[in-house]
Amino acid sequence: MAKQRDRERGDNRREREEDREELDERVIDITRVAKVVKGGRRFAFRTVVIVGDNKGRVGIGVGKSRGVPESIRKGSEGARKKMNRISLSGTTIPHEVIAKHGGAVVMLRPASPGTGVIAGGSVRAVIEAVGIHDILSKSQGSNNMLNVAYATLKALSMLTNADELAQMRGMQSGDLKPFWVKRAE
């Protein structure tokens, strides 16, 4: 009985490790921070880690520790816990969206197939981790990597499916689709 239970636990561990291998993990920022104590300064590292499955799920985690590897590990665990599902429309997003976090403002626009990811810095890292292949973006205001990443995640979480949006507006879903989707049909 105990051996069977151990085997089942081992299988669960293997499944979790396989899930971990599927995820795309990116470290976008490593910053040295200081805490002033009686004897001087005590330094630590803050890392911002983005984890995504390239299929519409993404999370951002922040880890802080005295060592860089430990900080990265903490950040990736936090990002795995905070993963959100994002509404996609093929290889792009369903509609334009603007979001603000702190001083960072991020604008995301859908793009026709073949455009690629037109984004820089942490916006690109978040978008690629989600699995979006065609998008236009503009980052304004603060260029703080953490705030830009959070603003991008906030913008992506504001997205709604084209069918849901059409239903809210009392229209047909075909009316809201972009021209390249209408042309293909």
mmCIF file of C-alpha atoms in Angstrom:
data_model
loop_
_atom_site.group_PDB
_atom_site.id
_atom_site.type_symbol
_atom_site.label_atom_id
_atom_site.label_comp_id
_atom_site.label_asym_id
_atom_site.label_seq_id
_atom_site.Cartn_x
_atom_site.Cartn_y
_atom_site.Cartn_z
ATOM 1 C CA MET A 1 0.000 0.000 0.000
ATOM 2 C CA ALA A 2 2.764 2.439 0.957
ATOM 3 C CA LYS A 3 4.782 1.557 -2.157
ATOM 4 C CA GLN A 4 1.767 2.232 -4.378
ATOM 5 C CA ARG A 5 1.245 5.615 -2.717
ATOM 6 C CA ASP A 6 4.936 6.468 -3.248
ATOM 7 C CA ARG A 7 4.644 5.502 -6.927
ATOM 8 C CA GLU A 8 1.607 7.761 -7.327
ATOM 9 C CA ARG A 9 3.473 10.632 -5.691
ATOM 10 C CA GLY A 10 6.417 10.045 -8.013
ATOM 11 C CA ASP A 11 4.098 10.150 -11.020
ATOM 12 C CA ASN A 12 2.635 13.452 -9.817
ATOM 13 C CA ARG A 13 6.139 14.890 -9.407
ATOM 14 C CA ARG A 14 7.069 13.827 -12.943
ATOM 15 C CA GLU A 15 3.899 15.436 -14.304
ATOM 16 C CA ARG A 16 4.697 18.691 -12.475
ATOM 17 C CA GLU A 17 8.258 18.655 -13.826
ATOM 18 C CA GLU A 18 6.922 18.100 -17.365
ATOM 19 C CA ASP A 19 4.544 21.055 -16.921
ATOM 20 C CA ARG A 20 7.481 23.141 -15.765
ATOM 21 C CA GLU A 21 9.498 22.235 -18.868
ATOM 22 C CA GLU A 22 6.687 23.408 -21.165
ATOM 23 C CA LEU A 23 6.724 26.916 -19.697
ATOM 24 C CA ASP A 24 8.785 29.701 -21.265
ATOM 25 C CA GLU A 25 10.728 31.506 -18.524
ATOM 26 C CA ARG A 26 12.410 34.879 -19.132
ATOM 27 C CA VAL A 27 14.378 37.052 -16.726
ATOM 28 C CA ILE A 28 13.844 40.635 -17.881
ATOM 29 C CA ASP A 29 15.465 42.636 -15.096
ATOM 30 C CA ILE A 30 18.067 42.116 -12.373
ATOM 31 C CA THR A 31 18.543 45.076 -10.052
ATOM 32 C CA ARG A 32 20.845 45.477 -7.071
ATOM 33 C CA VAL A 33 19.022 47.027 -4.125
ATOM 34 C CA ALA A 34 20.537 48.222 -0.842
ATOM 35 C CA LYS A 35 19.263 48.174 2.719
ATOM 36 C CA VAL A 36 21.070 50.521 5.086
ATOM 37 C CA VAL A 37 21.891 48.843 8.400
ATOM 38 C CA LYS A 38 24.031 49.771 11.409
ATOM 39 C CA GLY A 39 27.280 48.504 9.884
ATOM 40 C CA GLY A 40 26.753 49.952 6.395
ATOM 41 C CA ARG A 41 24.771 48.714 3.422
ATOM 42 C CA ARG A 42 23.386 45.242 2.875
ATOM 43 C CA PHE A 43 22.959 44.421 -0.824
ATOM 44 C CA ALA A 44 20.354 42.137 -2.363
ATOM 45 C CA PHE A 45 19.112 41.437 -5.893
ATOM 46 C CA ARG A 46 15.607 41.961 -7.244
ATOM 47 C CA THR A 47 14.686 40.032 -10.383
ATOM 48 C CA VAL A 48 11.608 40.312 -12.577
ATOM 49 C CA VAL A 49 10.694 36.974 -14.196
ATOM 50 C CA ILE A 50 8.039 36.318 -16.837
ATOM 51 C CA VAL A 51 6.628 32.811 -17.275
ATOM 52 C CA GLY A 52 4.297 31.826 -20.124
ATOM 53 C CA ASP A 53 3.148 28.718 -21.954
ATOM 54 C CA ASN A 54 3.010 30.292 -25.472
ATOM 55 C CA LYS A 55 -0.680 29.277 -25.598
ATOM 56 C CA GLY A 56 -2.365 32.213 -23.872
ATOM 57 C CA ARG A 57 -1.208 31.990 -20.239
ATOM 58 C CA VAL A 58 1.349 34.325 -18.642
ATOM 59 C CA GLY A 59 2.495 35.472 -15.205
ATOM 60 C CA ILE A 60 4.952 37.997 -13.782
ATOM 61 C CA GLY A 61 6.916 37.343 -10.605
ATOM 62 C CA VAL A 62 9.329 39.411 -8.561
ATOM 63 C CA GLY A 63 11.994 37.713 -6.458
ATOM 64 C CA LYS A 64 14.388 39.323 -3.999
ATOM 65 C CA SER A 65 17.312 37.639 -2.309
ATOM 66 C CA ARG A 66 20.985 38.082 -1.400
ATOM 67 C CA GLY A 67 22.007 35.835 -4.306
ATOM 68 C CA VAL A 68 20.954 36.109 -7.955
ATOM 69 C CA PRO A 69 20.061 32.407 -8.496
ATOM 70 C CA GLU A 70 17.846 32.328 -5.402
ATOM 71 C CA SER A 71 16.198 35.574 -6.498
ATOM 72 C CA ILE A 72 15.452 34.128 -9.962
ATOM 73 C CA ARG A 73 13.995 30.969 -8.401
ATOM 74 C CA LYS A 74 11.702 32.995 -6.134
ATOM 75 C CA GLY A 75 10.584 35.165 -9.051
ATOM 76 C CA SER A 76 9.765 32.191 -11.280
ATOM 77 C CA GLU A 77 7.770 30.493 -8.495
ATOM 78 C CA GLY A 78 5.795 33.687 -7.966
ATOM 79 C CA ALA A 79 5.137 34.023 -11.695
ATOM 80 C CA ARG A 80 3.873 30.414 -11.898
ATOM 81 C CA LYS A 81 1.422 31.081 -9.051
ATOM 82 C CA LYS A 82 0.076 34.261 -10.698
ATOM 83 C CA MET A 83 -0.477 32.980 -14.242
ATOM 84 C CA ASN A 84 -3.508 34.464 -16.056
ATOM 85 C CA ARG A 85 -5.365 33.323 -19.177
ATOM 86 C CA ILE A 86 -5.333 35.859 -22.028
ATOM 87 C CA SER A 87 -7.991 36.109 -24.762
ATOM 88 C CA LEU A 88 -6.343 35.731 -28.191
ATOM 89 C CA SER A 89 -7.612 35.957 -31.760
ATOM 90 C CA GLY A 90 -5.454 33.581 -33.784
ATOM 91 C CA THR A 91 -1.873 34.862 -33.678
ATOM 92 C CA THR A 92 -2.846 38.379 -32.533
ATOM 93 C CA ILE A 93 -5.176 40.115 -30.065
ATOM 94 C CA PRO A 94 -8.896 40.744 -30.682
ATOM 95 C CA HIS A 95 -8.880 44.566 -30.328
ATOM 96 C CA GLU A 96 -6.789 47.607 -29.400
ATOM 97 C CA VAL A 97 -6.200 48.280 -25.708
ATOM 98 C CA ILE A 98 -4.353 50.861 -23.560
ATOM 99 C CA ALA A 99 -3.332 50.247 -19.944
ATOM 100 C CA LYS A 100 -1.415 52.165 -17.288
ATOM 101 C CA HIS A 101 0.538 50.941 -14.276
ATOM 102 C CA GLY A 102 2.439 53.473 -12.206
ATOM 103 C CA GLY A 103 3.999 55.883 -14.709
ATOM 104 C CA ALA A 104 4.107 53.360 -17.558
ATOM 105 C CA VAL A 105 1.488 53.455 -20.321
ATOM 106 C CA VAL A 106 1.315 50.600 -22.855
ATOM 107 C CA MET A 107 -0.758 50.527 -26.044
ATOM 108 C CA LEU A 108 -1.330 47.216 -27.874
ATOM 109 C CA ARG A 109 -2.884 46.908 -31.354
ATOM 110 C CA PRO A 110 -3.765 43.819 -33.404
ATOM 111 C CA ALA A 111 -1.705 43.274 -36.555
ATOM 112 C CA SER A 112 -2.213 41.308 -39.753
ATOM 113 C CA PRO A 113 -0.466 37.921 -40.121
ATOM 114 C CA GLY A 114 3.200 38.204 -41.038
ATOM 115 C CA THR A 115 3.749 41.517 -39.237
ATOM 116 C CA GLY A 116 5.645 39.993 -36.323
ATOM 117 C CA VAL A 117 6.062 41.384 -32.828
ATOM 118 C CA ILE A 118 6.708 45.122 -32.993
ATOM 119 C CA ALA A 119 7.619 45.752 -29.363
ATOM 120 C CA GLY A 120 10.649 46.401 -27.249
ATOM 121 C CA GLY A 121 12.005 45.488 -23.839
ATOM 122 C CA SER A 122 9.678 43.976 -21.316
ATOM 123 C CA VAL A 123 6.598 44.422 -23.569
ATOM 124 C CA ARG A 124 8.189 42.033 -26.078
ATOM 125 C CA ALA A 125 9.072 39.520 -23.355
ATOM 126 C CA VAL A 126 5.496 39.426 -22.006
ATOM 127 C CA ILE A 127 3.925 39.223 -25.483
ATOM 128 C CA GLU A 128 6.227 36.416 -26.652
ATOM 129 C CA ALA A 129 5.647 34.461 -23.427
ATOM 130 C CA VAL A 130 1.878 34.622 -24.071
ATOM 131 C CA GLY A 131 2.343 33.272 -27.597
ATOM 132 C CA ILE A 132 1.270 36.275 -29.686
ATOM 133 C CA HIS A 133 3.064 36.385 -33.051
ATOM 134 C CA ASP A 134 1.580 39.497 -34.723
ATOM 135 C CA ILE A 135 1.103 42.716 -32.728
ATOM 136 C CA LEU A 136 1.926 46.415 -32.722
ATOM 137 C CA SER A 137 2.776 48.143 -29.450
ATOM 138 C CA LYS A 138 3.922 51.436 -28.012
ATOM 139 C CA SER A 139 5.316 52.005 -24.535
ATOM 140 C CA GLN A 140 5.040 55.559 -23.198
ATOM 141 C CA GLY A 141 5.819 57.297 -19.930
ATOM 142 C CA SER A 142 8.101 55.489 -17.507
ATOM 143 C CA ASN A 143 10.615 52.994 -18.891
ATOM 144 C CA ASN A 144 10.866 51.102 -15.594
ATOM 145 C CA MET A 145 10.954 47.431 -16.670
ATOM 146 C CA LEU A 146 8.717 46.218 -13.823
ATOM 147 C CA ASN A 147 6.008 48.856 -14.349
ATOM 148 C CA VAL A 148 6.041 48.352 -18.141
ATOM 149 C CA ALA A 149 5.675 44.579 -17.680
ATOM 150 C CA TYR A 150 2.762 45.045 -15.259
ATOM 151 C CA ALA A 151 1.105 47.570 -17.622
ATOM 152 C CA THR A 152 1.423 45.063 -20.483
ATOM 153 C CA LEU A 153 -0.104 42.289 -18.371
ATOM 154 C CA LYS A 154 -2.920 44.639 -17.330
ATOM 155 C CA ALA A 155 -3.567 45.505 -21.002
ATOM 156 C CA LEU A 156 -3.650 41.828 -21.980
ATOM 157 C CA SER A 157 -6.038 40.991 -19.143
ATOM 158 C CA MET A 158 -8.423 43.747 -20.365
ATOM 159 C CA LEU A 159 -8.883 41.914 -23.688
ATOM 160 C CA THR A 160 -12.241 40.317 -24.391
ATOM 161 C CA ASN A 161 -13.158 37.739 -27.007
ATOM 162 C CA ALA A 162 -14.628 39.175 -30.244
ATOM 163 C CA ASP A 163 -17.802 37.087 -29.817
ATOM 164 C CA GLU A 164 -18.366 38.395 -26.270
ATOM 165 C CA LEU A 165 -17.695 41.976 -27.367
ATOM 166 C CA ALA A 166 -20.165 41.680 -30.266
ATOM 167 C CA GLN A 167 -22.795 40.232 -27.947
ATOM 168 C CA MET A 168 -22.348 43.146 -25.497
ATOM 169 C CA ARG A 169 -22.721 45.676 -28.336
ATOM 170 C CA GLY A 170 -25.660 43.846 -29.931
ATOM 171 C CA MET A 171 -23.789 43.199 -33.186
ATOM 172 C CA GLN A 172 -22.676 40.146 -35.123
ATOM 173 C CA SER A 173 -19.173 38.844 -34.407
ATOM 174 C CA GLY A 174 -18.233 39.143 -38.114
ATOM 175 C CA ASP A 175 -18.701 42.935 -37.945
ATOM 176 C CA LEU A 176 -15.957 43.283 -35.333
ATOM 177 C CA LYS A 177 -13.372 41.071 -37.010
ATOM 178 C CA PRO A 178 -10.425 42.833 -38.670
ATOM 179 C CA PHE A 179 -10.231 43.103 -42.448
ATOM 180 C CA TRP A 180 -7.625 40.350 -42.892
ATOM 181 C CA VAL A 181 -9.899 37.829 -41.167
ATOM 182 C CA LYS A 182 -12.910 38.878 -43.290
ATOM 183 C CA ARG A 183 -10.822 38.600 -46.483
ATOM 184 C CA ALA A 184 -9.686 35.061 -45.570
ATOM 185 C CA GLU A 185 -13.297 33.892 -45.110
#
